[in-house]
Tab-separated table of C-alpha atoms and ligand atoms in Angstrom:
chain	number	residue	atom	x	y	z
A	918	MET	CA	98.118	147.040	71.195
A	919	THR	CA	99.551	146.102	68.059
A	920	VAL	CA	102.773	144.954	67.715
A	921	LEU	CA	105.160	145.561	64.872
A	922	THR	CA	107.700	142.935	64.365
A	923	ARG	CA	109.907	140.928	62.011
A	924	VAL	CA	111.241	137.699	60.812
A	925	GLN	CA	113.998	136.330	58.600
A	926	GLY	CA	111.782	133.820	56.827
A	927	ASP	CA	109.372	132.415	53.907
A	928	ILE	CA	106.594	134.156	53.858
A	929	THR	CA	104.737	131.350	53.310
A	930	GLU	CA	105.330	129.487	55.955
A	931	GLN	CA	104.213	131.775	58.402
A	932	HIS	CA	100.912	130.645	60.355
A	933	VAL	CA	98.869	134.408	60.438
A	934	ASP	CA	95.409	135.536	59.348
A	935	ALA	CA	97.088	137.220	56.187
A	936	VAL	CA	99.484	136.931	54.167
A	937	VAL	CA	100.653	139.792	51.609
A	938	ASN	CA	101.989	139.194	48.199
A	939	ALA	CA	104.588	141.317	46.022
A	940	ALA	CA	102.528	140.603	42.845
A	941	ASN	CA	102.573	142.095	39.459
A	942	SER	CA	99.130	143.414	38.224
A	943	SER	CA	98.414	140.581	36.352
A	944	LEU	CA	97.707	138.660	39.356
A	945	LEU	CA	98.260	135.678	37.222
A	946	GLY	CA	101.669	134.614	39.360
A	947	GLY	CA	105.334	135.239	38.581
A	948	GLY	CA	108.760	134.960	40.495
A	949	GLY	CA	109.803	135.956	43.895
A	950	VAL	CA	107.454	136.137	46.733
A	951	ASP	CA	104.910	135.769	43.878
A	952	GLY	CA	105.887	132.247	42.886
A	953	ALA	CA	106.243	131.643	46.380
A	954	ILE	CA	103.064	131.955	47.839
A	955	HIS	CA	101.029	129.995	44.543
A	956	ARG	CA	103.660	127.545	44.433
A	957	GLY	CA	102.729	127.218	48.049
A	958	GLY	CA	99.130	127.634	48.328
A	959	GLY	CA	98.584	125.798	44.744
A	960	PRO	CA	95.975	126.608	42.184
A	961	GLU	CA	93.522	127.542	44.336
A	962	ILE	CA	94.892	130.742	44.727
A	963	LEU	CA	95.316	131.592	40.780
A	964	ALA	CA	91.741	129.971	40.233
A	965	ALA	CA	90.773	133.479	42.536
A	966	CYS	CA	92.734	135.789	40.631
A	967	ARG	CA	91.291	134.268	37.079
A	968	GLU	CA	87.747	135.072	38.882
A	969	LEU	CA	89.028	138.841	39.566
A	970	ARG	CA	90.751	139.174	36.086
A	971	ALA	CA	87.298	138.309	34.527
A	972	GLY	CA	85.544	140.322	37.074
A	973	HIS	CA	86.255	143.498	38.082
A	974	LEU	CA	90.092	143.892	37.572
A	975	GLY	CA	89.841	143.040	33.693
A	976	GLY	CA	92.377	145.854	33.534
A	977	GLY	CA	94.918	144.196	36.329
A	978	LEU	CA	95.616	145.533	39.600
A	979	PRO	CA	96.863	149.048	39.798
A	980	THR	CA	99.810	149.933	41.554
A	981	GLY	CA	99.388	150.587	44.780
A	982	GLN	CA	96.218	148.745	45.480
A	983	ALA	CA	95.390	145.539	47.328
A	984	VAL	CA	93.183	142.647	46.566
A	985	ALA	CA	92.315	139.408	48.552
A	986	THR	CA	91.847	135.972	47.657
A	987	THR	CA	91.738	132.450	49.388
A	988	ALA	CA	95.406	131.443	50.536
A	989	GLY	CA	94.735	128.103	48.808
A	990	ARG	CA	97.487	125.559	51.119
A	991	LEU	CA	99.122	128.245	52.618
A	992	PRO	CA	98.513	128.583	56.242
A	993	ALA	CA	96.298	131.334	56.398
A	994	ARG	CA	93.319	132.319	55.411
A	995	TRP	CA	93.531	134.894	52.845
A	996	VAL	CA	96.381	136.098	50.774
A	997	ILE	CA	96.674	140.124	50.017
A	998	HIS	CA	97.764	141.054	46.532
A	999	THR	CA	99.316	144.759	45.855
A	1000	VAL	CA	101.499	145.320	43.058
A	1001	GLY	CA	104.541	147.403	44.420
A	1002	PRO	CA	105.820	150.206	41.839
A	1003	VAL	CA	109.237	149.631	40.024
A	1004	HIS	CA	111.594	151.833	41.557
A	1005	SER	CA	113.194	155.282	39.225
A	1006	THR	CA	115.822	157.218	40.163
A	1007	THR	CA	113.900	159.346	38.011
A	1008	GLU	CA	110.784	160.003	39.849
A	1009	ASP	CA	109.659	159.781	43.735
A	1010	ARG	CA	106.906	156.230	43.527
A	1011	SER	CA	107.386	156.296	47.391
A	1012	ALA	CA	103.871	157.475	47.621
A	1013	LEU	CA	102.405	154.082	45.651
A	1014	LEU	CA	105.153	152.130	47.452
A	1015	ALA	CA	103.492	153.105	51.079
A	1016	SER	CA	99.923	152.858	49.367
A	1017	CYS	CA	100.522	149.443	48.974
A	1018	TYR	CA	100.987	148.399	52.546
A	1019	ARG	CA	97.694	151.004	53.798
A	1020	GLU	CA	95.599	149.677	50.703
A	1021	SER	CA	96.707	145.593	52.295
A	1022	LEU	CA	96.642	147.102	55.346
A	1023	ARG	CA	92.948	148.393	54.771
A	1024	VAL	CA	91.625	144.802	53.594
A	1025	ALA	CA	93.435	143.319	56.091
A	1026	ARG	CA	91.490	145.361	58.331
A	1027	GLU	CA	87.567	144.652	56.187
A	1028	LEU	CA	88.340	141.250	56.375
A	1029	GLY	CA	88.325	141.513	59.967
A	1030	ALA	CA	92.504	139.616	60.042
A	1031	ARG	CA	94.617	140.143	63.622
A	1032	THR	CA	97.623	139.045	62.202
A	1033	VAL	CA	98.972	139.940	59.295
A	1034	ALA	CA	102.730	139.014	57.468
A	1035	LEU	CA	104.170	142.017	54.889
A	1036	PRO	CA	107.269	140.684	52.441
A	1037	ALA	CA	109.931	143.451	51.778
A	1038	ILE	CA	107.521	144.861	48.544
A	1039	SER	CA	109.776	146.203	45.857
A	1040	THR	CA	112.624	145.432	46.740
A	1041	GLY	CA	113.733	142.480	44.288
A	1042	VAL	CA	112.776	142.287	40.814
A	1043	TYR	CA	111.484	145.702	41.289
A	1044	GLY	CA	114.854	147.385	42.424
A	1045	TRP	CA	113.907	149.055	45.059
A	1046	PRO	CA	117.219	149.990	47.434
A	1047	LEU	CA	116.219	148.318	50.484
A	1048	ASP	CA	116.776	151.289	53.117
A	1049	ASP	CA	114.678	153.365	51.629
A	1050	ALA	CA	111.780	150.761	51.321
A	1051	ALA	CA	111.843	149.541	55.027
A	1052	ARG	CA	111.442	154.064	55.973
A	1053	VAL	CA	108.655	153.517	53.891
A	1054	ALA	CA	107.310	150.442	54.749
A	1055	LEU	CA	107.486	150.946	58.243
A	1056	ALA	CA	106.339	154.650	58.185
A	1057	ALA	CA	102.940	153.403	56.054
A	1058	THR	CA	102.619	150.194	58.773
A	1059	ARG	CA	102.844	152.074	62.231
A	1060	GLU	CA	100.284	154.173	61.261
A	1061	ALA	CA	97.802	151.351	60.370
A	1062	ALA	CA	98.892	149.832	63.336
A	1063	ALA	CA	98.407	153.459	65.236
A	1064	SER	CA	94.431	152.118	64.711
A	1065	GLY	CA	94.476	149.113	66.953
A	1066	ALA	CA	93.121	147.132	64.463
A	1067	PHE	CA	95.654	144.119	64.457
A	1068	ASP	CA	97.426	141.873	67.113
A	1069	GLU	CA	100.355	141.301	64.790
A	1070	LEU	CA	101.663	143.121	61.960
A	1071	ARG	CA	105.421	141.517	61.217
A	1072	PHE	CA	107.523	141.537	58.170
A	1073	VAL	CA	109.649	138.611	56.506
A	1074	LEU	CA	112.545	139.126	55.311
A	1075	PHE	CA	113.947	136.714	53.375
A	1076	ASP	CA	117.963	137.190	53.858
A	1077	GLU	CA	119.540	139.122	56.530
A	1078	ARG	CA	120.868	142.262	54.640
A	1079	ALA	CA	116.470	142.878	54.553
A	1080	TYR	CA	115.850	141.546	58.195
A	1081	ARG	CA	118.730	144.099	59.644
A	1082	ALA	CA	116.934	146.969	57.271
A	1083	PHE	CA	113.562	146.243	58.720
A	1084	ASP	CA	114.079	147.588	61.730
A	1085	PRO	CA	111.451	148.671	63.628
A	1086	SER	CA	112.804	150.403	66.278
A	1087	SER	CA	114.140	152.821	63.304
B	2053	AR6	N1	109.188	135.228	51.725
B	2053	AR6	C1	109.592	136.417	52.446
B	2053	AR6	N2	110.085	137.155	51.457
B	2053	AR6	C2	110.658	136.770	49.786
B	2053	AR6	C3	110.804	135.386	49.648
B	2053	AR6	C4	110.081	134.367	50.230
B	2053	AR6	N3	109.648	133.058	50.048
B	2053	AR6	N4	110.887	135.605	48.152
B	2053	AR6	C5	111.452	137.060	48.211
B	2053	AR6	N5	111.476	136.785	49.224
B	2053	AR6	P1	110.357	140.063	44.835
B	2053	AR6	P2	109.150	142.365	44.054
B	2053	AR6	C6	111.823	138.995	49.469
B	2053	AR6	O1	111.005	140.060	43.722
B	2053	AR6	O2	110.106	143.504	44.120
B	2053	AR6	C7	107.754	139.164	40.967
B	2053	AR6	O3	108.130	137.965	39.660
B	2053	AR6	C8	112.914	139.081	48.273
B	2053	AR6	O4	114.425	138.957	48.742
B	2053	AR6	O5	109.193	139.042	44.936
B	2053	AR6	O6	108.030	143.779	44.366
B	2053	AR6	C9	105.539	139.810	40.139
B	2053	AR6	O7	105.298	138.141	39.976
B	2053	AR6	C10	112.469	140.706	48.193
B	2053	AR6	O8	113.552	141.319	48.782
B	2053	AR6	O9	108.782	141.648	44.590
B	2053	AR6	C11	106.700	141.145	40.880
B	2053	AR6	O10	106.377	140.438	38.601
B	2053	AR6	C12	111.181	140.600	48.221
B	2053	AR6	O11	110.830	139.932	48.980
B	2053	AR6	C13	107.810	141.773	40.949
B	2053	AR6	O12	108.652	139.932	40.642
B	2053	AR6	C14	110.617	141.350	46.952
B	2053	AR6	O13	110.881	140.691	45.985
B	2053	AR6	C15	107.071	141.972	42.356
B	2053	AR6	O14	108.782	142.340	42.771
């Protein structure tokens, strides 16, 4: 049975099979989770991302999709990069946000990752309100958990406000 859990902390410190990165479509790094993952994992991750860009992802990774690379020096085997939607007040982009979780966990499952750490995608630079992001993230993750393919799906929330919003019992 898959356990849906949450911790308050830094996603780069999680001892799991795979860590999900809130990347941008360039895959070449940025701030927030993305910056922390590249800093912590070292240049191997960027090298793998550059290879993807030189190959089938020449145009970048589209929003809502996911792709895996090495985790470099992180205490994980893989980083699964996904691109969240920028929040909009005029357009409902929640299907794309749900797709980030679904696609990341589909890739995780293909790799055979049984424990996965997930950030609160799109709730930083991309501006998604925490409570709404949590609702979308938890629903999509619960669906993937029902497959029985995972031992633990762990939300890693940076601060207390995010931790409170991502309540798996809600
Ligand atoms: N561990 C866990 N959560 C974190 C960490 C960390 N080390 N650092 C930040 N957070 P963001 P986005 C939280 O901005 O909104 C990047 O520049 C943070 O408090 O990382 O999807 C990319 O390159 C927030 O709740 O991702 C893209 O350009 C959540 O993680 C863009 O930002 C997500 O914040 C993506 O924006």
